[in-house]
């Protein structure tokens, strides 16, 4: 029960890593506020957590809207009395293609969902966390834009790299008040975003030292670690949970793989 009595917001909680994290945090004793667009699915997951003896509240909305982030914080405090952590996990890849051919609408959409939403989240979550004496805020970034640039993913890479810069500033600004901020960088994970193309999955598996993709629960455990007191001296970092993806790239460039 690493999170017993703590209240945590999880966005992108309707599927994949976010859903797995919400369930794991609840099993570890947290009061979980689930955020995503799909209200019916979100409430279904929250009901499932409550049926297992956990504590969960579903708050549906669009992470591109600042008032939704304010609402998540308000509802968390209204229901559970405080906010102790947040896992800002919502994200999209967007339409893929080379930068010169990219539609500006694609760029703005990806930046909006992946990066601007993180700014809105921090703007409203940080004061609530500080009012309770601190806490932990985690953002899902990516190895794309950090250890490798994948063709066709310019907007995604820029948005995810931007999260790491945001985390570093948040950590420096609010560390003295007891707030920790970190980025979590998963490798290829078997989520709905990964699709169901076997050929694509084979290619992704080959990019990792472990030669497989992660289950969402494996990334959720890394998020739990960063949110918990077990990571009490970790802040401002980009934590790779990538199955050796990054070191495999290094070996490949040096001709040893």
PDB file of N, CA and C in Angstrom, residues 110-168:
ATOM      1  N   UNK A 110      -0.970  18.093 -32.108  1.00  0.00           N
ATOM      2  CA  UNK A 110      -0.057  17.260 -31.321  1.00  0.00           C
ATOM      3  C   UNK A 110       0.580  18.070 -30.192  1.00  0.00           C
ATOM      4  N   UNK A 111       1.031  19.266 -30.503  1.00  0.00           N
ATOM      5  CA  UNK A 111       1.608  20.118 -29.459  1.00  0.00           C
ATOM      6  C   UNK A 111       0.555  20.446 -28.402  1.00  0.00           C
ATOM      7  N   UNK A 112      -0.667  20.681 -28.840  1.00  0.00           N
ATOM      8  CA  UNK A 112      -1.729  21.014 -27.896  1.00  0.00           C
ATOM      9  C   UNK A 112      -2.034  19.891 -26.931  1.00  0.00           C
ATOM     10  N   UNK A 113      -2.194  18.672 -27.463  1.00  0.00           N
ATOM     11  CA  UNK A 113      -2.546  17.532 -26.615  1.00  0.00           C
ATOM     12  C   UNK A 113      -1.381  17.098 -25.744  1.00  0.00           C
ATOM     13  N   UNK A 114      -0.187  17.084 -26.319  1.00  0.00           N
ATOM     14  CA  UNK A 114       0.962  16.511 -25.605  1.00  0.00           C
ATOM     15  C   UNK A 114       1.709  17.497 -24.720  1.00  0.00           C
ATOM     16  N   UNK A 115       1.805  18.751 -25.144  1.00  0.00           N
ATOM     17  CA  UNK A 115       2.656  19.698 -24.418  1.00  0.00           C
ATOM     18  C   UNK A 115       1.875  20.835 -23.766  1.00  0.00           C
ATOM     19  N   UNK A 116       1.010  21.495 -24.519  1.00  0.00           N
ATOM     20  CA  UNK A 116       0.247  22.596 -23.915  1.00  0.00           C
ATOM     21  C   UNK A 116      -0.636  22.082 -22.786  1.00  0.00           C
ATOM     22  N   UNK A 117      -1.176  20.880 -22.956  1.00  0.00           N
ATOM     23  CA  UNK A 117      -1.998  20.305 -21.881  1.00  0.00           C
ATOM     24  C   UNK A 117      -1.175  20.093 -20.619  1.00  0.00           C
ATOM     25  N   UNK A 118       0.111  19.777 -20.784  1.00  0.00           N
ATOM     26  CA  UNK A 118       0.988  19.589 -19.625  1.00  0.00           C
ATOM     27  C   UNK A 118       1.203  20.907 -18.893  1.00  0.00           C
ATOM     28  N   UNK A 119       1.321  21.988 -19.651  1.00  0.00           N
ATOM     29  CA  UNK A 119       1.412  23.320 -19.028  1.00  0.00           C
ATOM     30  C   UNK A 119       0.155  23.621 -18.221  1.00  0.00           C
ATOM     31  N   UNK A 120      -1.019  23.369 -18.811  1.00  0.00           N
ATOM     32  CA  UNK A 120      -2.273  23.591 -18.091  1.00  0.00           C
ATOM     33  C   UNK A 120      -2.337  22.726 -16.830  1.00  0.00           C
ATOM     34  N   UNK A 121      -1.922  21.465 -16.970  1.00  0.00           N
ATOM     35  CA  UNK A 121      -1.946  20.560 -15.821  1.00  0.00           C
ATOM     36  C   UNK A 121      -1.077  21.097 -14.693  1.00  0.00           C
ATOM     37  N   UNK A 122       0.155  21.459 -15.031  1.00  0.00           N
ATOM     38  CA  UNK A 122       1.079  21.961 -14.013  1.00  0.00           C
ATOM     39  C   UNK A 122       0.558  23.249 -13.385  1.00  0.00           C
ATOM     40  N   UNK A 123       0.005  24.125 -14.212  1.00  0.00           N
ATOM     41  CA  UNK A 123      -0.488  25.413 -13.720  1.00  0.00           C
ATOM     42  C   UNK A 123      -1.513  25.236 -12.610  1.00  0.00           C
ATOM     43  N   UNK A 124      -2.347  24.209 -12.729  1.00  0.00           N
ATOM     44  CA  UNK A 124      -3.411  24.012 -11.738  1.00  0.00           C
ATOM     45  C   UNK A 124      -3.055  22.970 -10.681  1.00  0.00           C
ATOM     46  N   UNK A 125      -2.238  21.998 -11.035  1.00  0.00           N
ATOM     47  CA  UNK A 125      -1.886  20.957 -10.072  1.00  0.00           C
ATOM     48  C   UNK A 125      -0.840  21.415  -9.073  1.00  0.00           C
ATOM     49  N   UNK A 126       0.138  22.169  -9.527  1.00  0.00           N
ATOM     50  CA  UNK A 126       1.238  22.557  -8.635  1.00  0.00           C
ATOM     51  C   UNK A 126       0.757  23.329  -7.411  1.00  0.00           C
ATOM     52  N   UNK A 127      -0.077  24.368  -7.535  1.00  0.00           N
ATOM     53  CA  UNK A 127      -0.534  25.063  -6.323  1.00  0.00           C
ATOM     54  C   UNK A 127      -1.266  24.141  -5.350  1.00  0.00           C
ATOM     55  N   UNK A 128      -2.061  23.210  -5.880  1.00  0.00           N
ATOM     56  CA  UNK A 128      -2.788  22.277  -5.003  1.00  0.00           C
ATOM     57  C   UNK A 128      -1.822  21.343  -4.293  1.00  0.00           C
ATOM     58  N   UNK A 129      -0.804  20.885  -5.012  1.00  0.00           N
ATOM     59  CA  UNK A 129       0.198  20.016  -4.388  1.00  0.00           C
ATOM     60  C   UNK A 129       0.978  20.767  -3.311  1.00  0.00           C
ATOM     61  N   UNK A 130       1.356  22.007  -3.609  1.00  0.00           N
ATOM     62  CA  UNK A 130       2.129  22.788  -2.648  1.00  0.00           C
ATOM     63  C   UNK A 130       1.313  23.112  -1.400  1.00  0.00           C
ATOM     64  N   UNK A 131       0.023  23.298  -1.573  1.00  0.00           N
ATOM     65  CA  UNK A 131      -0.810  23.620  -0.413  1.00  0.00           C
ATOM     66  C   UNK A 131      -0.883  22.458   0.566  1.00  0.00           C
ATOM     67  N   UNK A 132      -0.597  21.243   0.069  1.00  0.00           N
ATOM     68  CA  UNK A 132      -0.567  20.072   0.937  1.00  0.00           C
ATOM     69  C   UNK A 132       0.822  19.706   1.400  1.00  0.00           C
ATOM     70  N   UNK A 133       1.806  20.551   1.109  1.00  0.00           N
ATOM     71  CA  UNK A 133       3.176  20.302   1.557  1.00  0.00           C
ATOM     72  C   UNK A 133       4.078  19.694   0.512  1.00  0.00           C
ATOM     73  N   UNK A 134       3.602  19.606  -0.734  1.00  0.00           N
ATOM     74  CA  UNK A 134       4.431  19.042  -1.797  1.00  0.00           C
ATOM     75  C   UNK A 134       3.767  17.831  -2.417  1.00  0.00           C
ATOM     76  N   UNK A 135       4.560  17.027  -3.109  1.00  0.00           N
ATOM     77  CA  UNK A 135       4.020  15.849  -3.771  1.00  0.00           C
ATOM     78  C   UNK A 135       4.830  15.520  -5.004  1.00  0.00           C
ATOM     79  N   UNK A 136       4.239  14.736  -5.894  1.00  0.00           N
ATOM     80  CA  UNK A 136       4.952  14.278  -7.080  1.00  0.00           C
ATOM     81  C   UNK A 136       4.073  14.461  -8.309  1.00  0.00           C
ATOM     82  N   UNK A 137       4.667  15.000  -9.368  1.00  0.00           N
ATOM     83  CA  UNK A 137       3.976  15.198 -10.635  1.00  0.00           C
ATOM     84  C   UNK A 137       4.815  14.523 -11.723  1.00  0.00           C
ATOM     85  N   UNK A 138       4.167  13.685 -12.516  1.00  0.00           N
ATOM     86  CA  UNK A 138       4.856  12.878 -13.533  1.00  0.00           C
ATOM     87  C   UNK A 138       4.198  13.104 -14.878  1.00  0.00           C
ATOM     88  N   UNK A 139       5.012  13.221 -15.924  1.00  0.00           N
ATOM     89  CA  UNK A 139       4.526  13.408 -17.285  1.00  0.00           C
ATOM     90  C   UNK A 139       5.058  12.287 -18.170  1.00  0.00           C
ATOM     91  N   UNK A 140       4.205  11.748 -19.024  1.00  0.00           N
ATOM     92  CA  UNK A 140       4.654  10.713 -19.956  1.00  0.00           C
ATOM     93  C   UNK A 140       5.294  11.367 -21.167  1.00  0.00           C
ATOM     94  N   UNK A 141       6.602  11.208 -21.287  1.00  0.00           N
ATOM     95  CA  UNK A 141       7.353  11.689 -22.436  1.00  0.00           C
ATOM     96  C   UNK A 141       7.618  10.487 -23.349  1.00  0.00           C
ATOM     97  N   UNK A 142       8.775  10.431 -23.997  1.00  0.00           N
ATOM     98  CA  UNK A 142       9.072   9.336 -24.919  1.00  0.00           C
ATOM     99  C   UNK A 142      10.559   9.308 -25.229  1.00  0.00           C
ATOM    100  N   UNK A 143      11.038   8.117 -25.611  1.00  0.00           N
ATOM    101  CA  UNK A 143      12.407   8.023 -26.124  1.00  0.00           C
ATOM    102  C   UNK A 143      12.511   8.742 -27.470  1.00  0.00           C
ATOM    103  N   UNK A 144      11.385   8.876 -28.187  1.00  0.00           N
ATOM    104  CA  UNK A 144      11.359   9.614 -29.448  1.00  0.00           C
ATOM    105  C   UNK A 144      11.510  11.104 -29.131  1.00  0.00           C
ATOM    106  N   UNK A 145      12.549  11.706 -29.674  1.00  0.00           N
ATOM    107  CA  UNK A 145      12.838  13.102 -29.375  1.00  0.00           C
ATOM    108  C   UNK A 145      13.828  13.269 -28.246  1.00  0.00           C
ATOM    109  N   UNK A 146      14.207  12.138 -27.626  1.00  0.00           N
ATOM    110  CA  UNK A 146      15.183  12.188 -26.523  1.00  0.00           C
ATOM    111  C   UNK A 146      16.436  11.391 -26.865  1.00  0.00           C
ATOM    112  N   UNK A 147      16.273  10.142 -27.239  1.00  0.00           N
ATOM    113  CA  UNK A 147      17.430   9.315 -27.600  1.00  0.00           C
ATOM    114  C   UNK A 147      17.459   8.976 -29.085  1.00  0.00           C
ATOM    115  N   UNK A 148      16.380   9.264 -29.798  1.00  0.00           N
ATOM    116  CA  UNK A 148      16.337   8.987 -31.230  1.00  0.00           C
ATOM    117  C   UNK A 148      15.282   9.869 -31.881  1.00  0.00           C
ATOM    118  N   UNK A 149      15.510  10.205 -33.145  1.00  0.00           N
ATOM    119  CA  UNK A 149      14.509  10.895 -33.935  1.00  0.00           C
ATOM    120  C   UNK A 149      13.974   9.942 -34.988  1.00  0.00           C
ATOM    121  N   UNK A 150      12.688   9.617 -34.919  1.00  0.00           N
ATOM    122  CA  UNK A 150      12.090   8.715 -35.897  1.00  0.00           C
ATOM    123  C   UNK A 150      11.474   9.531 -37.028  1.00  0.00           C
ATOM    124  N   UNK A 151      11.804   9.208 -38.284  1.00  0.00           N
ATOM    125  CA  UNK A 151      11.243   9.949 -39.412  1.00  0.00           C
ATOM    126  C   UNK A 151       9.718   9.974 -39.367  1.00  0.00           C
ATOM    127  N   UNK A 152       9.165  11.127 -39.692  1.00  0.00           N
ATOM    128  CA  UNK A 152       7.725  11.277 -39.732  1.00  0.00           C
ATOM    129  C   UNK A 152       7.098  11.694 -38.425  1.00  0.00           C
ATOM    130  N   UNK A 153       7.901  11.819 -37.362  1.00  0.00           N
ATOM    131  CA  UNK A 153       7.345  12.091 -36.038  1.00  0.00           C
ATOM    132  C   UNK A 153       7.861  13.412 -35.463  1.00  0.00           C
ATOM    133  N   UNK A 154       7.999  14.415 -36.320  1.00  0.00           N
ATOM    134  CA  UNK A 154       8.545  15.695 -35.881  1.00  0.00           C
ATOM    135  C   UNK A 154       7.730  16.366 -34.789  1.00  0.00           C
ATOM    136  N   UNK A 155       6.420  16.412 -34.970  1.00  0.00           N
ATOM    137  CA  UNK A 155       5.570  17.067 -33.966  1.00  0.00           C
ATOM    138  C   UNK A 155       5.573  16.285 -32.659  1.00  0.00           C
ATOM    139  N   UNK A 156       5.471  14.976 -32.762  1.00  0.00           N
ATOM    140  CA  UNK A 156       5.469  14.125 -31.570  1.00  0.00           C
ATOM    141  C   UNK A 156       6.787  14.272 -30.811  1.00  0.00           C
ATOM    142  N   UNK A 157       7.909  14.191 -31.538  1.00  0.00           N
ATOM    143  CA  UNK A 157       9.223  14.299 -30.903  1.00  0.00           C
ATOM    144  C   UNK A 157       9.395  15.644 -30.214  1.00  0.00           C
ATOM    145  N   UNK A 158       8.976  16.716 -30.880  1.00  0.00           N
ATOM    146  CA  UNK A 158       9.112  18.054 -30.297  1.00  0.00           C
ATOM    147  C   UNK A 158       8.276  18.182 -29.036  1.00  0.00           C
ATOM    148  N   UNK A 159       7.051  17.647 -29.082  1.00  0.00           N
ATOM    149  CA  UNK A 159       6.175  17.759 -27.914  1.00  0.00           C
ATOM    150  C   UNK A 159       6.715  16.969 -26.729  1.00  0.00           C
ATOM    151  N   UNK A 160       7.215  15.784 -26.991  1.00  0.00           N
ATOM    152  CA  UNK A 160       7.703  14.940 -25.906  1.00  0.00           C
ATOM    153  C   UNK A 160       9.028  15.447 -25.348  1.00  0.00           C
ATOM    154  N   UNK A 161       9.885  15.995 -26.208  1.00  0.00           N
ATOM    155  CA  UNK A 161      11.127  16.610 -25.717  1.00  0.00           C
ATOM    156  C   UNK A 161      10.812  17.841 -24.880  1.00  0.00           C
ATOM    157  N   UNK A 162       9.789  18.587 -25.281  1.00  0.00           N
ATOM    158  CA  UNK A 162       9.388  19.766 -24.519  1.00  0.00           C
ATOM    159  C   UNK A 162       8.959  19.438 -23.107  1.00  0.00           C
ATOM    160  N   UNK A 163       8.347  18.266 -22.919  1.00  0.00           N
ATOM    161  CA  UNK A 163       7.936  17.855 -21.577  1.00  0.00           C
ATOM    162  C   UNK A 163       9.135  17.726 -20.642  1.00  0.00           C
ATOM    163  N   UNK A 164      10.249  17.265 -21.160  1.00  0.00           N
ATOM    164  CA  UNK A 164      11.438  17.106 -20.319  1.00  0.00           C
ATOM    165  C   UNK A 164      11.947  18.464 -19.860  1.00  0.00           C
ATOM    166  N   UNK A 165      11.936  19.447 -20.750  1.00  0.00           N
ATOM    167  CA  UNK A 165      12.315  20.803 -20.352  1.00  0.00           C
ATOM    168  C   UNK A 165      11.380  21.365 -19.306  1.00  0.00           C
ATOM    169  N   UNK A 166      10.081  21.128 -19.472  1.00  0.00           N
ATOM    170  CA  UNK A 166       9.101  21.601 -18.496  1.00  0.00           C
ATOM    171  C   UNK A 166       9.348  20.972 -17.132  1.00  0.00           C
ATOM    172  N   UNK A 167       9.614  19.682 -17.118  1.00  0.00           N
ATOM    173  CA  UNK A 167       9.882  18.957 -15.872  1.00  0.00           C
ATOM    174  C   UNK A 167      11.095  19.537 -15.152  1.00  0.00           C
ATOM    175  N   UNK A 168      12.143  19.827 -15.889  1.00  0.00           N
ATOM    176  CA  UNK A 168      13.354  20.355 -15.259  1.00  0.00           C
ATOM    177  C   UNK A 168      13.089  21.692 -14.578  1.00  0.00           C
TER     178      UNK A 168
END
